[in-house]
Amino acid sequence: MTVFRISEAAELLGVSTDTVRRWVDAGRLAATRDEHGHRLVDGVELAGFVRAQAAEPDGRAEFSSARNRLRGIVTAVVRDTVMAQVDIQAGPFRVVSLMSREAVDELGLTVGSVAVAVIKSTTVVVERAAPLRGRNS
């Protein structure tokens, strides 16, 4: 079983350690204490918490099979005569999309606007990352 310290859980979730502590103190996220008094969050518990906190899709998504929706802010738009590159910062994640210039213009995408990156792929590469400092037992 993998367990995470509060700071590790916060880093994985992209929030502050104080936020995770408040969630634990409010009973929203279960935690135990180790022999040194440090709070630990079980990996399975953390995964369940994240799933429960996932934002509901917007109204237009009810007819979409895509499940991966990352809401963020447009940080760059590079256009040429036919194509455009749009960079979105969604929490700790940078998403880069290449699309037609016409689509960018129709959507009104500019630096500072809010956008949702909808990701649907038949090929998704998943790598197992080394734990931050999480413990396997």
Coordinates of N, CA, C and O in Angstrom, one line a residue:
M1 N 0.9 -1.2 0.0 CA 0.0 0.0 0.0 C 0.9 1.2 0.0 O 1.9 1.3 0.7
T2 N 0.6 2.2 -0.8 CA 1.3 3.5 -0.9 C 0.6 4.5 0.0 O -0.6 4.7 0.0
V3 N 1.4 5.2 0.8 CA 0.9 6.3 1.6 C 1.8 7.5 1.3 O 2.9 7.5 0.9
F4 N 1.1 8.7 1.5 CA 1.8 10.0 1.2 C 1.7 10.9 2.4 O 0.7 10.9 3.1
R5 N 2.8 11.6 2.7 CA 2.7 12.7 3.7 C 1.8 13.8 3.1 O 1.6 13.9 1.9
I6 N 1.4 14.7 4.0 CA 0.6 15.8 3.6 C 1.2 16.6 2.4 O 0.6 17.0 1.5
S7 N 2.5 16.9 2.6 CA 3.2 17.7 1.5 C 3.2 17.0 0.2 O 3.1 17.6 -0.9
E8 N 3.4 15.7 0.2 CA 3.4 14.9 -1.0 C 2.0 14.9 -1.7 O 1.9 15.0 -2.9
A9 N 1.0 14.7 -0.8 CA -0.4 14.7 -1.4 C -0.7 16.1 -2.0 O -1.3 16.2 -3.0
A10 N -0.3 17.1 -1.3 CA -0.5 18.5 -1.8 C 0.2 18.7 -3.2 O -0.4 19.3 -4.1
E11 N 1.4 18.2 -3.3 CA 2.1 18.4 -4.6 C 1.4 17.6 -5.7 O 1.3 18.1 -6.8
L12 N 0.9 16.4 -5.4 CA 0.2 15.6 -6.4 C -1.1 16.3 -6.8 O -1.5 16.2 -8.0
L13 N -1.8 16.9 -5.9 CA -3.0 17.6 -6.2 C -2.9 19.0 -6.7 O -3.9 19.6 -7.1
G14 N -1.7 19.6 -6.6 CA -1.5 20.9 -7.1 C -2.1 22.0 -6.2 O -2.5 23.0 -6.6
V15 N -2.1 21.7 -4.8 CA -2.7 22.6 -3.9 C -1.6 22.8 -2.8 O -0.6 22.1 -2.7
S16 N -1.9 23.7 -1.8 CA -0.9 23.9 -0.7 C -1.1 22.8 0.3 O -2.1 22.2 0.4
T17 N -0.1 22.7 1.2 CA -0.2 21.8 2.3 C -1.2 22.2 3.3 O -1.9 21.4 3.8
D18 N -1.4 23.5 3.4 CA -2.5 24.0 4.3 C -3.9 23.6 3.8 O -4.7 23.2 4.6
T19 N -4.1 23.6 2.5 CA -5.4 23.1 2.0 C -5.6 21.7 2.3 O -6.7 21.3 2.7
V20 N -4.6 20.8 2.1 CA -4.8 19.4 2.4 C -5.0 19.2 3.9 O -5.9 18.4 4.3
R21 N -4.3 20.0 4.8 CA -4.5 19.9 6.2 C -6.0 20.3 6.6 O -6.6 19.6 7.4
R22 N -6.5 21.3 5.9 CA -7.9 21.8 6.2 C -8.8 20.7 5.8 O -9.8 20.4 6.5
W23 N -8.6 20.0 4.6 CA -9.5 18.9 4.2 C -9.4 17.8 5.2 O -10.5 17.2 5.5
V24 N -8.3 17.5 5.7 CA -8.1 16.4 6.7 C -8.9 16.8 8.0 O -9.7 16.0 8.6
D25 N -8.6 18.0 8.5 CA -9.2 18.5 9.7 C -10.7 18.6 9.6 O -11.5 18.3 10.6
A26 N -11.3 18.8 8.4 CA -12.7 18.9 8.2 C -13.3 17.6 8.0 O -14.5 17.4 7.8
G27 N -12.5 16.5 7.9 CA -13.0 15.2 7.7 C -13.3 14.8 6.2 O -13.9 13.8 5.9
R28 N -12.9 15.7 5.3 CA -13.1 15.4 3.9 C -12.1 14.4 3.3 O -12.4 13.8 2.3
L29 N -11.0 14.3 3.9 CA -9.9 13.4 3.5 C -9.4 12.7 4.7 O -9.0 13.4 5.7
A30 N -9.4 11.4 4.6 CA -8.9 10.6 5.8 C -7.4 10.6 5.8 O -6.7 10.5 4.8
A31 N -6.9 10.6 7.1 CA -5.4 10.6 7.3 C -5.2 9.9 8.6 O -6.0 9.9 9.5
T32 N -4.0 9.2 8.7 CA -3.6 8.6 9.9 C -2.3 9.3 10.3 O -1.8 10.1 9.6
R33 N -1.7 8.9 11.4 CA -0.4 9.4 11.8 C 0.6 8.3 11.9 O 0.3 7.2 12.4
D34 N 1.8 8.6 11.6 CA 2.9 7.6 11.7 C 3.5 7.7 13.1 O 3.0 8.4 13.9
E35 N 4.6 6.9 13.3 CA 5.2 6.8 14.6 C 5.8 8.2 15.1 O 6.1 8.4 16.2
H36 N 6.0 9.1 14.1 CA 6.6 10.4 14.4 C 5.5 11.5 14.5 O 5.9 12.6 14.7
G37 N 4.3 11.1 14.4 CA 3.2 12.1 14.4 C 2.9 12.7 13.1 O 2.0 13.6 13.1
H38 N 3.6 12.4 12.0 CA 3.3 13.0 10.7 C 2.0 12.3 10.2 O 1.8 11.1 10.3
R39 N 1.2 13.2 9.6 CA -0.1 12.7 9.0 C 0.3 12.0 7.6 O 1.1 12.5 6.9
L40 N -0.4 10.9 7.4 CA -0.3 10.1 6.2 C -1.6 9.9 5.5 O -2.6 9.6 6.2
V41 N -1.6 10.0 4.2 CA -2.8 9.7 3.5 C -2.6 8.5 2.6 O -1.6 8.4 1.9
D42 N -3.5 7.5 2.7 CA -3.4 6.3 2.0 C -3.6 6.6 0.5 O -4.5 7.4 0.1
G43 N -2.8 6.0 -0.4 CA -2.9 6.3 -1.8 C -4.3 6.0 -2.4 O -4.8 6.7 -3.3
V44 N -4.9 4.9 -2.0 CA -6.2 4.5 -2.5 C -7.3 5.6 -2.0 O -8.1 6.0 -2.8
E45 N -7.1 6.0 -0.8 CA -8.0 7.1 -0.2 C -7.8 8.4 -1.0 O -8.8 9.0 -1.4
L46 N -6.6 8.7 -1.3 CA -6.3 9.9 -2.1 C -6.9 9.9 -3.5 O -7.5 10.8 -4.0
A47 N -6.8 8.7 -4.1 CA -7.3 8.5 -5.5 C -8.9 8.7 -5.4 O -9.4 9.3 -6.3
G48 N -9.5 8.1 -4.4 CA -11.0 8.2 -4.3 C -11.4 9.7 -4.1 O -12.4 10.1 -4.6
F49 N -10.6 10.4 -3.3 CA -10.9 11.8 -3.0 C -10.8 12.6 -4.3 O -11.7 13.4 -4.6
V50 N -9.8 12.4 -5.1 CA -9.6 13.1 -6.3 C -10.8 12.8 -7.3 O -11.3 13.7 -7.9
R51 N -11.2 11.5 -7.4 CA -12.3 11.2 -8.3 C -13.5 11.9 -7.8 O -14.3 12.4 -8.6
A52 N -13.8 12.0 -6.5 CA -15.0 12.6 -6.0 C -15.0 14.1 -6.2 O -16.0 14.7 -6.3
Q53 N -13.8 14.7 -6.2 CA -13.7 16.1 -6.4 C -13.7 16.6 -7.9 O -13.7 17.8 -8.1
A54 N -13.6 15.6 -8.8 CA -13.6 16.0 -10.2 C -14.7 16.8 -10.6 O -15.9 16.6 -10.2
A55 N -14.5 17.9 -11.3 CA -15.5 18.8 -11.8 C -16.5 18.1 -12.7 O -16.1 17.3 -13.5
E56 N -17.7 18.5 -12.6 CA -18.7 18.0 -13.5 C -18.5 18.6 -14.9 O -18.1 19.7 -15.0
P57 N -18.7 17.8 -15.9 CA -18.5 18.4 -17.2 C -19.5 19.5 -17.5 O -20.6 19.5 -16.9
D58 N -19.1 20.4 -18.3 CA -20.1 21.5 -18.6 C -21.2 21.0 -19.5 O -21.2 19.9 -19.9
G59 N -22.3 21.8 -19.6 CA -23.5 21.3 -20.3 C -23.3 20.8 -21.7 O -24.0 19.9 -22.1
R60 N -22.3 21.3 -22.4 CA -22.1 20.8 -23.8 C -21.4 19.5 -23.8 O -21.4 18.8 -24.8
A61 N -20.9 19.0 -22.7 CA -20.2 17.7 -22.7 C -21.1 16.5 -22.6 O -20.6 15.4 -22.7
E62 N -22.4 16.7 -22.3 CA -23.2 15.5 -22.1 C -23.3 14.6 -23.3 O -23.6 13.5 -23.2
F63 N -22.9 15.1 -24.5 CA -23.0 14.3 -25.7 C -21.6 13.9 -26.2 O -21.5 13.5 -27.3
S64 N -20.6 14.0 -25.3 CA -19.2 13.8 -25.7 C -18.8 12.5 -25.1 O -19.1 12.2 -23.9
S65 N -18.0 11.7 -25.8 CA -17.4 10.5 -25.2 C -16.1 10.8 -24.5 O -15.5 10.0 -23.8
A66 N -15.6 12.0 -24.7 CA -14.3 12.4 -24.1 C -14.5 12.6 -22.6 O -15.4 13.2 -22.1
R67 N -13.6 12.1 -21.8 CA -13.7 12.2 -20.4 C -12.6 13.1 -19.8 O -12.7 13.5 -18.6
N68 N -11.6 13.4 -20.5 CA -10.4 14.1 -20.0 C -10.6 15.6 -20.4 O -10.4 16.0 -21.5
R69 N -11.1 16.4 -19.4 CA -11.3 17.8 -19.7 C -10.5 18.6 -18.7 O -10.7 18.5 -17.5
L70 N -9.6 19.4 -19.2 CA -8.7 20.2 -18.4 C -9.0 21.7 -18.6 O -8.8 22.2 -19.7
R71 N -9.6 22.3 -17.6 CA -10.0 23.8 -17.7 C -8.7 24.6 -17.3 O -8.1 24.3 -16.3
G72 N -8.4 25.6 -18.1 CA -7.3 26.4 -17.8 C -7.3 27.7 -18.5 O -8.3 28.2 -19.0
I73 N -6.2 28.4 -18.5 CA -6.0 29.7 -19.1 C -5.1 29.6 -20.3 O -4.1 29.0 -20.3
V74 N -5.5 30.3 -21.4 CA -4.7 30.4 -22.6 C -3.5 31.3 -22.3 O -3.6 32.4 -21.9
T75 N -2.3 30.7 -22.5 CA -1.0 31.4 -22.2 C -0.3 31.9 -23.4 O 0.6 32.7 -23.3
A76 N -0.6 31.3 -24.6 CA 0.0 31.7 -25.8 C -0.8 31.2 -27.0 O -1.5 30.2 -27.0
V77 N -0.8 32.1 -28.0 CA -1.5 31.7 -29.3 C -0.5 32.2 -30.4 O -0.2 33.4 -30.5
V78 N -0.1 31.2 -31.2 CA 0.8 31.5 -32.3 C 0.0 31.1 -33.6 O -0.3 29.9 -33.8
R79 N -0.2 32.1 -34.5 CA -1.0 31.9 -35.7 C -0.1 32.0 -36.9 O 0.8 32.9 -37.0
D80 N -0.4 31.2 -38.0 CA 0.2 31.5 -39.3 C -1.0 31.6 -40.2 O -2.2 31.8 -39.7
T81 N -0.9 31.5 -41.5 CA -2.0 31.7 -42.4 C -3.0 30.6 -42.3 O -4.2 30.8 -42.6
V82 N -2.6 29.3 -42.0 CA -3.5 28.2 -42.0 C -3.7 27.6 -40.6 O -4.8 27.2 -40.2
M83 N -2.6 27.4 -39.8 CA -2.7 26.7 -38.5 C -2.4 27.7 -37.4 O -1.9 28.8 -37.6
A84 N -2.6 27.2 -36.2 CA -2.3 27.9 -35.0 C -1.9 26.9 -33.9 O -2.3 25.8 -33.9
Q85 N -1.1 27.4 -33.0 CA -0.7 26.7 -31.8 C -1.3 27.4 -30.6 O -1.1 28.6 -30.4
V86 N -2.0 26.7 -29.7 CA -2.6 27.3 -28.5 C -2.1 26.6 -27.3 O -2.1 25.3 -27.2
D87 N -1.5 27.3 -26.4 CA -1.0 26.8 -25.1 C -2.0 27.1 -24.0 O -2.4 28.3 -23.9
I88 N -2.3 26.1 -23.2 CA -3.2 26.2 -22.1 C -2.5 25.7 -20.8 O -1.9 24.7 -20.8
Q89 N -2.5 26.5 -19.8 CA -2.0 26.1 -18.5 C -3.2 25.7 -17.7 O -4.1 26.5 -17.3
A90 N -3.3 24.4 -17.4 CA -4.4 23.8 -16.6 C -3.8 23.3 -15.3 O -3.3 22.2 -15.3
G91 N -3.9 24.1 -14.3 CA -3.2 23.7 -13.0 C -1.8 23.6 -13.3 O -1.2 24.4 -13.9
P92 N -1.1 22.5 -12.9 CA 0.3 22.3 -13.1 C 0.6 21.8 -14.5 O 1.8 21.6 -14.8
F93 N -0.4 21.6 -15.3 CA -0.2 21.0 -16.6 C -0.2 22.0 -17.8 O -1.2 22.8 -17.9
R94 N 0.7 21.9 -18.7 CA 0.7 22.7 -19.9 C 0.2 21.8 -21.0 O 0.7 20.7 -21.3
V95 N -0.8 22.2 -21.7 CA -1.4 21.5 -22.8 C -1.2 22.3 -24.1 O -1.5 23.5 -24.1
V96 N -0.7 21.7 -25.1 CA -0.5 22.4 -26.4 C -1.3 21.8 -27.4 O -1.3 20.6 -27.6
S97 N -2.1 22.6 -28.1 CA -3.0 22.1 -29.2 C -2.6 22.8 -30.5 O -2.4 24.0 -30.6
L98 N -2.6 22.0 -31.5 CA -2.4 22.5 -32.9 C -3.8 22.4 -33.6 O -4.4 21.3 -33.6
M99 N -4.3 23.5 -34.1 CA -5.6 23.5 -34.8 C -5.6 24.5 -35.9 O -4.6 25.3 -36.1
S100 N -6.6 24.6 -36.6 CA -6.7 25.5 -37.7 C -6.8 26.9 -37.2 O -7.3 27.2 -36.1
R101 N -6.3 27.9 -37.9 CA -6.4 29.3 -37.5 C -7.8 29.7 -37.5 O -8.3 30.4 -36.6
E102 N -8.6 29.1 -38.4 CA -10.1 29.5 -38.4 C -10.7 29.1 -37.1 O -11.5 29.8 -36.6
A103 N -10.4 27.9 -36.6 CA -11.0 27.4 -35.3 C -10.6 28.4 -34.2 O -11.4 28.7 -33.3
V104 N -9.3 28.8 -34.1 CA -8.9 29.7 -33.1 C -9.7 31.0 -33.2 O -10.2 31.6 -32.2
D105 N -9.8 31.5 -34.4 CA -10.6 32.8 -34.6 C -12.0 32.6 -34.2 O -12.6 33.5 -33.5
E106 N -12.7 31.5 -34.6 CA -14.1 31.3 -34.3 C -14.3 31.2 -32.8 O -15.3 31.6 -32.3
L107 N -13.4 30.5 -32.1 CA -13.5 30.4 -30.6 C -13.1 31.6 -29.9 O -13.4 31.7 -28.7
G108 N -12.5 32.5 -30.5 CA -12.0 33.8 -29.9 C -10.9 33.5 -28.9 O -10.9 34.2 -27.8
L109 N -10.1 32.6 -29.1 CA -9.0 32.3 -28.2 C -7.9 33.3 -28.2 O -7.3 33.6 -29.3
T110 N -7.7 33.9 -27.1 CA -6.6 34.9 -26.9 C -5.9 34.7 -25.6 O -6.5 34.0 -24.7
V111 N -4.7 35.2 -25.5 CA -4.0 35.1 -24.2 C -4.9 35.6 -23.1 O -5.4 36.7 -23.2
G112 N -5.0 34.9 -22.0 CA -5.8 35.3 -20.9 C -7.2 34.8 -20.9 O -7.9 34.9 -19.9
S113 N -7.7 34.2 -22.0 CA -9.1 33.7 -22.0 C -9.1 32.3 -21.4 O -8.1 31.6 -21.4
V114 N -10.2 31.9 -20.9 CA -10.4 30.6 -20.3 C -10.8 29.6 -21.3 O -11.6 29.9 -22.2
A115 N -10.2 28.4 -21.3 CA -10.5 27.4 -22.3 C -10.5 26.0 -21.6 O -9.9 25.9 -20.6
V116 N -11.1 25.1 -22.3 CA -11.1 23.7 -21.8 C -10.5 22.8 -22.8 O -10.9 22.8 -24.0
A117 N -9.4 22.1 -22.5 CA -8.8 21.2 -23.4 C -9.5 19.9 -23.2 O -9.5 19.3 -22.1
V118 N -10.1 19.4 -24.3 CA -10.8 18.1 -24.2 C -9.9 17.1 -24.9 O -9.6 17.3 -26.1
I119 N -9.5 16.1 -24.2 CA -8.5 15.1 -24.7 C -9.2 13.8 -24.9 O -9.7 13.2 -24.0
K120 N -9.1 13.3 -26.2 CA -9.6 12.0 -26.5 C -8.6 11.3 -27.4 O -8.2 11.9 -28.4
S121 N -8.2 10.2 -27.0 CA -7.1 9.5 -27.8 C -7.3 8.0 -27.7 O -7.7 7.5 -26.7
T122 N -7.0 7.3 -28.8 CA -7.0 5.9 -28.8 C -5.7 5.3 -28.3 O -5.6 4.2 -27.9
T123 N -4.7 6.2 -28.2 CA -3.4 5.8 -27.7 C -3.0 6.7 -26.5 O -2.9 7.9 -26.8
V124 N -2.9 6.2 -25.4 CA -2.5 7.0 -24.2 C -1.3 6.2 -23.6 O -1.5 5.0 -23.2
V125 N -0.2 6.8 -23.5 CA 1.0 6.2 -22.9 C 1.0 6.5 -21.4 O 0.8 7.7 -21.0
V126 N 1.0 5.5 -20.6 CA 1.1 5.6 -19.2 C 2.4 5.1 -18.6 O 2.8 4.0 -18.9
E127 N 3.1 6.0 -17.9 CA 4.3 5.6 -17.3 C 4.2 5.6 -15.8 O 3.4 6.4 -15.3
R128 N 4.8 4.7 -15.2 CA 4.8 4.7 -13.7 C 5.9 5.6 -13.2 O 7.1 5.4 -13.5
A129 N 5.5 6.6 -12.5 CA 6.5 7.6 -12.0 C 7.0 7.1 -10.7 O 6.3 6.5 -9.9
A130 N 8.3 7.5 -10.4 CA 8.9 7.2 -9.1 C 8.1 8.0 -8.1 O 7.7 9.1 -8.3
P131 N 7.8 7.4 -6.9 CA 7.0 8.1 -5.9 C 7.8 9.4 -5.5 O 9.0 9.4 -5.5
L132 N 7.0 10.5 -5.2 CA 7.7 11.7 -4.7 C 8.5 11.3 -3.5 O 9.7 11.5 -3.5
R133 N 7.9 10.9 -2.5 CA 8.6 10.3 -1.3 C 7.6 9.4 -0.7 O 7.7 9.1 0.5
G134 N 6.5 9.0 -1.5 CA 5.5 8.1 -0.9 C 6.1 6.8 -0.5 O 7.2 6.4 -1.0
R135 N 5.5 6.2 0.4 CA 6.0 4.9 0.9 C 5.2 3.7 0.4 O 4.0 3.8 0.4
N136 N 5.8 2.7 0.0 CA 5.1 1.5 -0.4 C 5.3 0.5 0.8 O 6.4 0.3 1.3
S137 N 4.3 -0.1 1.2 CA 4.4 -1.1 2.3 C 3.6 -2.3 2.0 O 2.8 -2.3 1.1

